[in-house]
Short mmCIF file of C-alpha atoms and ligand atoms in Angstrom, two decimals:
data_model
loop_
_atom_site.label_atom_id
_atom_site.label_comp_id
_atom_site.label_asym_id
_atom_site.label_seq_id
_atom_site.Cartn_x
_atom_site.Cartn_y
_atom_site.Cartn_z
CA UNK N 1489 -34.09 -12.04 4.81
CA UNK N 1490 -30.97 -13.26 3.04
CA UNK N 1491 -31.02 -13.27 -0.72
CA UNK N 1492 -30.44 -16.49 -2.66
CA UNK N 1493 -26.78 -17.36 -3.19
CA UNK N 1494 -25.65 -16.23 -6.66
CA UNK N 1495 -23.63 -18.41 -9.04
CA UNK N 1496 -20.34 -17.41 -10.67
CA UNK N 1497 -21.71 -15.79 -13.81
CA UNK N 1498 -24.34 -13.98 -11.81
CA UNK N 1499 -21.73 -12.66 -9.37
CA UNK N 1500 -19.76 -10.92 -12.09
CA UNK N 1501 -22.86 -9.63 -13.86
CA UNK N 1502 -24.76 -8.51 -10.79
CA UNK N 1503 -22.09 -7.10 -8.53
CA UNK N 1504 -19.18 -6.02 -10.69
CA UNK N 1505 -20.35 -5.43 -14.25
CA UNK N 1506 -21.65 -1.99 -13.25
CA UNK N 1507 -18.06 -0.88 -12.66
CA UNK N 1508 -17.29 2.55 -14.12
CA UNK N 1509 -15.69 2.49 -17.56
CA UNK N 1510 -12.28 4.10 -17.40
CA UNK N 1511 -9.87 5.77 -19.74
CA UNK N 1512 -8.59 3.49 -22.50
CA UNK N 1513 -11.16 0.74 -21.89
CA UNK N 1514 -12.21 -0.35 -25.39
CA UNK N 1515 -14.08 -3.38 -24.02
CA UNK N 1516 -14.59 -4.02 -20.31
CA UNK N 1517 -16.12 -6.88 -18.29
CA UNK N 1518 -18.15 -9.48 -20.17
CA UNK N 1519 -16.02 -10.94 -22.97
CA UNK N 1520 -13.14 -13.41 -22.75
CA UNK N 1521 -10.66 -10.55 -22.31
CA UNK N 1522 -10.83 -6.84 -21.75
CA UNK N 1523 -9.45 -4.72 -24.58
CA UNK N 1524 -7.34 -1.82 -23.34
CA UNK N 1525 -5.68 1.09 -25.09
CA UNK N 1526 -2.56 2.36 -23.29
CA UNK N 1527 -1.89 6.13 -23.35
CA UNK N 1528 0.49 7.15 -26.15
CA UNK N 1529 4.14 7.29 -25.14
CA UNK N 1530 3.63 6.02 -21.58
CA UNK N 1531 5.04 2.91 -19.99
CA UNK N 1532 2.55 0.55 -18.39
CA UNK N 1533 3.23 -0.31 -14.75
CA UNK N 1534 1.59 -3.48 -13.47
CA UNK N 1535 1.53 -5.20 -10.08
CA UNK N 1536 -0.39 -8.03 -8.42
CA UNK N 1537 -1.11 -8.72 -4.77
CA UNK N 1538 -2.97 -11.51 -2.96
CA UNK N 1539 -4.67 -11.11 0.41
CA UNK N 1540 -5.57 -14.28 2.30
CA UNK N 1541 -8.14 -14.39 5.10
CA UNK N 1542 -6.66 -14.88 8.57
CA UNK N 1543 -3.19 -14.18 7.22
CA UNK N 1544 -3.60 -10.62 5.94
CA UNK N 1545 -6.98 -9.76 7.44
CA UNK N 1546 -9.50 -11.46 9.75
CA UNK N 1547 -12.04 -13.54 7.77
CA UNK N 1548 -14.83 -11.94 9.80
CA UNK N 1549 -13.82 -8.37 8.83
CA UNK N 1550 -16.22 -5.94 7.16
CA UNK N 1551 -16.20 -6.94 3.45
CA UNK N 1552 -16.22 -3.28 2.35
CA UNK N 1553 -13.10 -2.66 4.44
CA UNK N 1554 -11.36 -5.76 3.02
CA UNK N 1555 -12.11 -4.56 -0.51
CA UNK N 1556 -10.93 -1.02 0.22
CA UNK N 1557 -7.67 -2.24 1.72
CA UNK N 1558 -6.94 -4.68 -1.10
CA UNK N 1559 -7.34 -2.05 -3.79
CA UNK N 1560 -5.59 0.73 -1.85
CA UNK N 1561 -2.56 -1.50 -1.17
CA UNK N 1562 -2.28 -2.26 -4.88
CA UNK N 1563 -2.64 1.40 -5.82
CA UNK N 1564 0.18 2.14 -3.38
CA UNK N 1565 2.48 0.06 -5.59
CA UNK N 1566 1.53 2.26 -8.55
CA UNK N 1567 2.25 5.35 -6.43
CA UNK N 1568 5.65 3.88 -5.56
CA UNK N 1569 6.53 3.89 -9.27
CA UNK N 1570 4.94 7.27 -10.08
CA UNK N 1571 2.28 5.57 -12.19
CA UNK N 1572 -1.26 6.87 -12.58
CA UNK N 1573 -3.92 4.18 -11.99
CA UNK N 1574 -5.85 3.00 -15.06
CA UNK N 1575 -7.30 -0.50 -14.67
CA UNK N 1576 -7.53 -3.47 -12.35
CA UNK N 1577 -8.73 -7.06 -12.34
CA UNK N 1578 -10.05 -9.06 -9.40
CA UNK N 1579 -9.87 -12.77 -8.60
CA UNK N 1580 -12.10 -13.62 -5.67
CA UNK N 1581 -12.17 -16.96 -3.88
CA UNK N 1582 -15.14 -17.40 -1.56
CA UNK N 1583 -15.97 -20.26 0.83
CA UNK N 1584 -19.63 -19.85 -0.13
CA UNK N 1585 -21.63 -17.43 -2.20
CA UNK N 1586 -23.25 -14.93 0.18
CA UNK N 1587 -25.30 -12.17 -1.44
CA UNK N 1588 -25.02 -9.70 1.47
CA UNK N 1589 -21.26 -10.19 1.79
CA UNK N 1590 -20.81 -9.77 -1.97
CA UNK N 1591 -22.91 -6.62 -2.10
CA UNK N 1592 -20.90 -4.98 0.70
CA UNK N 1593 -17.63 -6.12 -0.88
CA UNK N 1594 -18.58 -4.82 -4.32
CA UNK N 1595 -19.78 -1.50 -2.87
CA UNK N 1596 -16.49 -1.04 -0.99
CA UNK N 1597 -14.46 -2.01 -4.05
CA UNK N 1598 -16.27 0.16 -6.58
CA UNK N 1599 -16.37 3.14 -4.20
CA UNK N 1600 -12.59 2.89 -3.81
CA UNK N 1601 -12.19 2.50 -7.57
CA UNK N 1602 -14.20 5.67 -8.11
CA UNK N 1603 -12.16 7.60 -5.52
CA UNK N 1604 -8.92 6.83 -7.34
CA UNK N 1605 -10.21 6.81 -10.93
CA UNK N 1606 -9.32 3.19 -11.66
CA UNK N 1607 -11.62 0.89 -13.67
CA UNK N 1608 -12.40 -2.77 -12.97
CA UNK N 1609 -11.94 -4.50 -16.33
CA UNK N 1610 -12.15 -8.18 -15.50
CA UNK N 1611 -12.64 -10.74 -12.80
CA UNK N 1612 -12.92 -14.34 -11.79
CA UNK N 1613 -14.70 -16.02 -8.89
CA UNK N 1614 -13.94 -19.45 -7.44
CA UNK N 1615 -15.07 -21.49 -4.47
CA UNK N 1616 -12.47 -22.06 -1.72
CA UNK N 1617 -10.94 -20.43 1.39
CA UNK N 1618 -11.51 -16.65 1.35
CA UNK N 1619 -8.82 -14.79 -0.56
CA UNK N 1620 -8.62 -12.03 -3.11
CA UNK N 1621 -6.09 -11.13 -5.73
CA UNK N 1622 -6.01 -7.76 -7.43
CA UNK N 1623 -3.84 -6.83 -10.35
CA UNK N 1624 -3.49 -3.14 -11.10
CA UNK N 1625 -2.14 -1.42 -14.19
CA UNK N 1626 -1.16 2.21 -14.46
CA UNK N 1627 0.72 4.43 -16.85
CA UNK N 1628 3.87 6.36 -16.18
CA UNK N 1629 5.80 9.00 -18.10
CA UNK N 1630 8.55 9.18 -15.47
CA UNK N 1631 8.70 5.94 -13.48
CA UNK N 1632 10.45 5.97 -10.11
CA UNK N 1633 12.58 2.91 -9.42
CA UNK N 1634 14.48 1.42 -6.50
CA UNK N 1635 17.88 1.41 -8.14
CA UNK N 1636 18.60 5.13 -8.59
CA UNK N 1637 19.79 6.22 -5.12
CA UNK N 1638 23.28 7.74 -5.08
CA UNK N 1639 25.74 8.59 -2.30
CA UNK N 1640 24.83 11.95 -0.75
CA UNK N 1641 21.12 11.78 -1.62
CA UNK N 1642 18.71 12.84 1.11
CA UNK N 1643 16.23 10.17 2.26
CA UNK N 1644 12.62 11.26 2.73
CA UNK N 1645 9.47 9.67 4.09
CA UNK N 1646 5.93 10.88 3.38
CA UNK N 1647 3.16 11.13 5.96
CA UNK N 1648 3.39 9.33 9.29
CA UNK N 1649 4.58 5.87 10.27
CA UNK N 1650 3.60 3.18 12.75
CA UNK N 1651 -0.17 3.65 12.97
CA UNK N 1652 -1.13 0.54 11.04
CA UNK N 1653 1.30 -1.70 12.91
CA UNK N 1654 0.06 -0.31 16.23
CA UNK N 1655 -3.52 -0.90 15.09
CA UNK N 1656 -2.96 -4.53 14.11
CA UNK N 1657 -3.47 -6.17 17.55
CA UNK N 1658 -6.80 -4.31 17.83
CA UNK N 1659 -7.87 -5.24 14.31
CA UNK N 1660 -7.02 -8.88 15.02
CA UNK N 1661 -8.96 -8.80 18.27
CA UNK N 1662 -5.82 -9.60 20.30
CA UNK N 1663 -6.16 -6.37 22.29
CA UNK N 1664 -9.34 -4.74 23.55
CA UNK N 1665 -9.95 -1.02 23.09
CA UNK N 1666 -12.64 1.63 23.37
CA UNK N 1667 -14.91 2.48 20.45
CA UNK N 1668 -12.98 5.57 19.32
CA UNK N 1669 -9.63 3.77 19.45
CA UNK N 1670 -11.09 0.78 17.60
CA UNK N 1671 -12.44 3.02 14.83
CA UNK N 1672 -9.11 4.83 14.49
CA UNK N 1673 -7.32 1.47 14.37
CA UNK N 1674 -9.60 0.11 11.64
CA UNK N 1675 -9.24 3.33 9.68
CA UNK N 1676 -5.44 3.09 9.83
CA UNK N 1677 -5.33 -0.59 8.90
CA UNK N 1678 -8.03 -0.88 6.22
CA UNK N 1679 -7.86 2.56 4.60
CA UNK N 1680 -4.21 3.41 3.88
CA UNK N 1681 -3.85 6.38 1.53
CA UNK N 1682 -1.95 5.54 -1.68
CA UNK N 1683 0.54 8.39 -2.09
CA UNK N 1684 -0.29 9.16 -5.71
CA UNK N 1685 -0.17 12.95 -5.32
CA UNK N 1686 3.21 12.95 -3.58
CA UNK N 1687 4.56 10.52 -6.13
CA UNK N 1688 3.45 12.69 -9.05
CA UNK N 1689 5.03 15.73 -7.37
CA UNK N 1690 8.46 14.12 -6.87
CA UNK N 1691 8.48 12.08 -10.09
CA UNK N 1692 10.56 14.63 -11.98
CA UNK N 1693 13.53 14.73 -9.61
CA UNK N 1694 13.52 11.93 -7.00
CA UNK N 1695 16.32 9.41 -7.61
CA UNK N 1696 14.49 6.37 -6.18
CA UNK N 1697 11.28 5.46 -4.40
CA UNK N 1698 9.16 2.65 -3.01
CA UNK N 1699 6.13 2.27 -0.80
CA UNK N 1700 6.60 1.14 2.78
CA UNK N 1701 4.83 -2.19 3.21
CA UNK N 1702 7.31 -4.31 5.17
CA UNK N 1703 8.62 -1.61 7.51
CA UNK N 1704 10.70 1.50 6.79
CA UNK N 1705 14.13 0.06 7.57
CA UNK N 1706 13.51 -3.19 5.66
CA UNK N 1707 12.10 -1.35 2.65
CA UNK N 1708 14.86 1.27 2.64
CA UNK N 1709 17.19 -1.74 2.60
CA UNK N 1710 15.61 -2.73 -0.73
CA UNK N 1711 16.47 0.69 -2.20
CA UNK N 1712 20.03 0.37 -0.86
CA UNK N 1713 20.49 -3.17 -2.21
CA UNK N 1714 19.11 -2.23 -5.64
CA UNK N 1715 21.20 0.94 -5.80
CA UNK N 1716 24.45 -0.52 -4.40
CA UNK N 1717 24.62 1.97 -1.52
CA UNK N 1718 23.89 2.11 2.22
CA UNK N 1719 21.81 4.46 4.37
CA UNK N 1720 22.16 6.36 7.64
CA UNK N 1721 18.82 7.00 9.35
CA UNK N 1722 18.23 9.39 12.26
CA UNK N 1723 15.61 7.72 14.47
CA UNK N 1724 14.67 11.10 15.99
CA UNK N 1725 13.60 12.29 12.53
CA UNK N 1726 11.01 9.53 11.94
CA UNK N 1727 7.47 10.93 11.64
CA UNK N 1728 5.85 8.74 14.29
CA UNK N 1729 2.04 8.73 13.96
CA UNK N 1730 0.20 10.08 17.02
CA UNK N 1731 -2.06 6.99 16.86
CA UNK N 1732 1.02 4.77 17.16
CA UNK N 1733 2.04 6.65 20.31
CA UNK N 1734 -1.48 6.41 21.65
CA UNK N 1735 -1.84 2.68 21.00
CA UNK N 1736 1.72 1.42 21.43
CA UNK N 1737 3.30 3.90 23.88
CA UNK N 1738 7.06 3.37 24.13
CA UNK N 1739 7.05 0.89 21.25
CA UNK N 1740 5.77 3.53 18.79
CA UNK N 1741 9.24 4.46 17.51
CA UNK N 1742 10.11 0.83 16.86
CA UNK N 1743 6.81 0.30 15.03
CA UNK N 1744 7.48 3.41 12.90
CA UNK N 1745 10.86 1.96 11.94
CA UNK N 1746 9.91 -1.67 11.42
CA UNK N 1747 6.15 -2.20 11.75
CA UNK N 1748 5.06 -2.10 8.12
CA UNK N 1749 1.70 -1.64 6.39
CA UNK N 1750 2.27 2.13 6.33
CA UNK N 1751 1.93 2.53 2.54
CA UNK N 1752 3.78 5.80 2.74
CA UNK N 1753 6.59 6.53 0.30
CA UNK N 1754 10.27 6.32 1.10
CA UNK N 1755 12.28 8.18 -1.55
CA UNK N 1756 15.67 9.69 -2.18
CA UNK N 1757 16.45 13.14 -3.57
CA UNK N 1758 19.81 14.38 -4.91
CA UNK N 1759 21.17 17.23 -2.71
CA UNK N 1760 20.85 19.76 -5.55
CA UNK N 1761 17.09 18.98 -5.73
CA UNK N 1762 16.36 19.24 -1.99
CA UNK N 1763 15.45 22.96 -2.26
CA UNK N 1764 13.02 22.13 -5.10
CA UNK N 1765 11.39 19.48 -2.93
CA UNK N 1766 11.16 21.66 0.16
CA UNK N 1767 9.50 24.45 -1.88
CA UNK N 1768 6.67 22.07 -2.81
CA UNK N 1769 5.59 21.95 0.85
CA UNK N 1770 4.77 18.24 0.67
CA UNK N 1771 3.94 16.23 3.77
CA UNK N 1772 7.38 14.59 3.79
CA UNK N 1773 10.41 14.77 6.09
CA UNK N 1774 14.11 14.04 5.68
CA UNK N 1775 15.13 11.06 7.80
CA UNK N 1776 18.69 10.44 6.68
CA UNK N 1777 21.33 10.25 3.97
CA UNK N 1778 22.54 7.74 1.43
CA UNK N 1779 26.17 6.73 2.10
CA UNK N 1780 28.69 4.42 0.54
CA UNK N 1781 28.13 0.76 1.33
CA UNK N 1782 26.66 -2.53 0.29
CA UNK N 1783 22.95 -2.32 0.92
CA UNK N 1784 23.02 -1.78 4.70
CA UNK N 1785 20.68 0.46 6.66
CA UNK N 1786 22.18 1.95 9.80
CA UNK N 1787 19.72 3.48 12.23
CA UNK N 1788 21.11 5.97 14.76
CA UNK N 1789 19.64 7.15 18.05
CA UNK N 1790 21.51 9.74 20.16
CA UNK N 1791 24.84 8.99 18.47
CA UNK N 1792 24.57 5.22 18.90
CA UNK N 1793 23.53 2.45 16.55
CA UNK N 1794 19.90 1.45 17.10
CA UNK N 1795 18.70 -2.07 16.47
CA UNK N 1796 15.07 -3.19 16.27
CA UNK N 1797 13.87 -6.02 18.47
CA UNK N 1798 11.96 -7.53 15.54
CA UNK N 1799 12.97 -7.38 11.86
CA UNK N 1800 10.58 -6.33 9.04
CA UNK N 1801 7.67 -8.55 8.10
CA UNK N 1802 8.49 -11.61 6.05
CA UNK N 1803 5.74 -13.68 4.55
CA UNK N 1804 7.33 -17.12 4.85
MG1 MG V 2322 5.50 -2.00 -2.97
#
């Protein structure tokens, strides 16, 4: 039997007020504002992201998976800056108040929050088409930025690329697949791993970094534009995810280069720091070099320029 639909105040109290209290939370959910104490000497890093049903995820998706993805994607932005997660707020717009949906959503959200040690400190609920906005705040002693890449720096990518983009047609129900493939696709799309450990490891010496959300080549272009340089990328060096090969076949390499939603890090390292990086044994590979130029990314395959059929994801 379905439980009665809760009202706004009840939603916050019943589903989210039990959120774990985190570091620096003087006063959490329940008053007009949260009161937060930043760590001494650190910079605060803050970022906000909105996910809209049927634009960023199917409205019918598992609410726990939607919640997990929304928070993980935001935490990825903190990882991109070498910031440790502290707090987040949630604005939730729901077409109707559904107790079962809310319980699953809150469980998924608070479980993810616990995994990454980030505390929910405030929220708002409204009636309307399904969408959610999360704002995260973290602290950083050594922030990584996009504008520090210099000519000669080595370009690295963490983890594997292309899985989420290859999974998207399955997640959207545009392509049918077996149970195992479907589960792997949902895992790749809804549960990206924010690269907080890698980011903390490279924070002391990387010259620039960002997280790959729009596609490697497009995002690397952002580093190049901000830094006033260009990049040469060896397509053979891209760490193509086995799932991308399995789901997308010959298109896997293109998806690794341009597909997006990877939430891996792309970062640059001065040549004199490459040995330091390699000694750490991180899951990261060198894919190219920063060269002189004006914000262009040149991809190379077998000695020839390689061009994608589709450019990186643009929202509008
Ligand atoms: Mg980002």
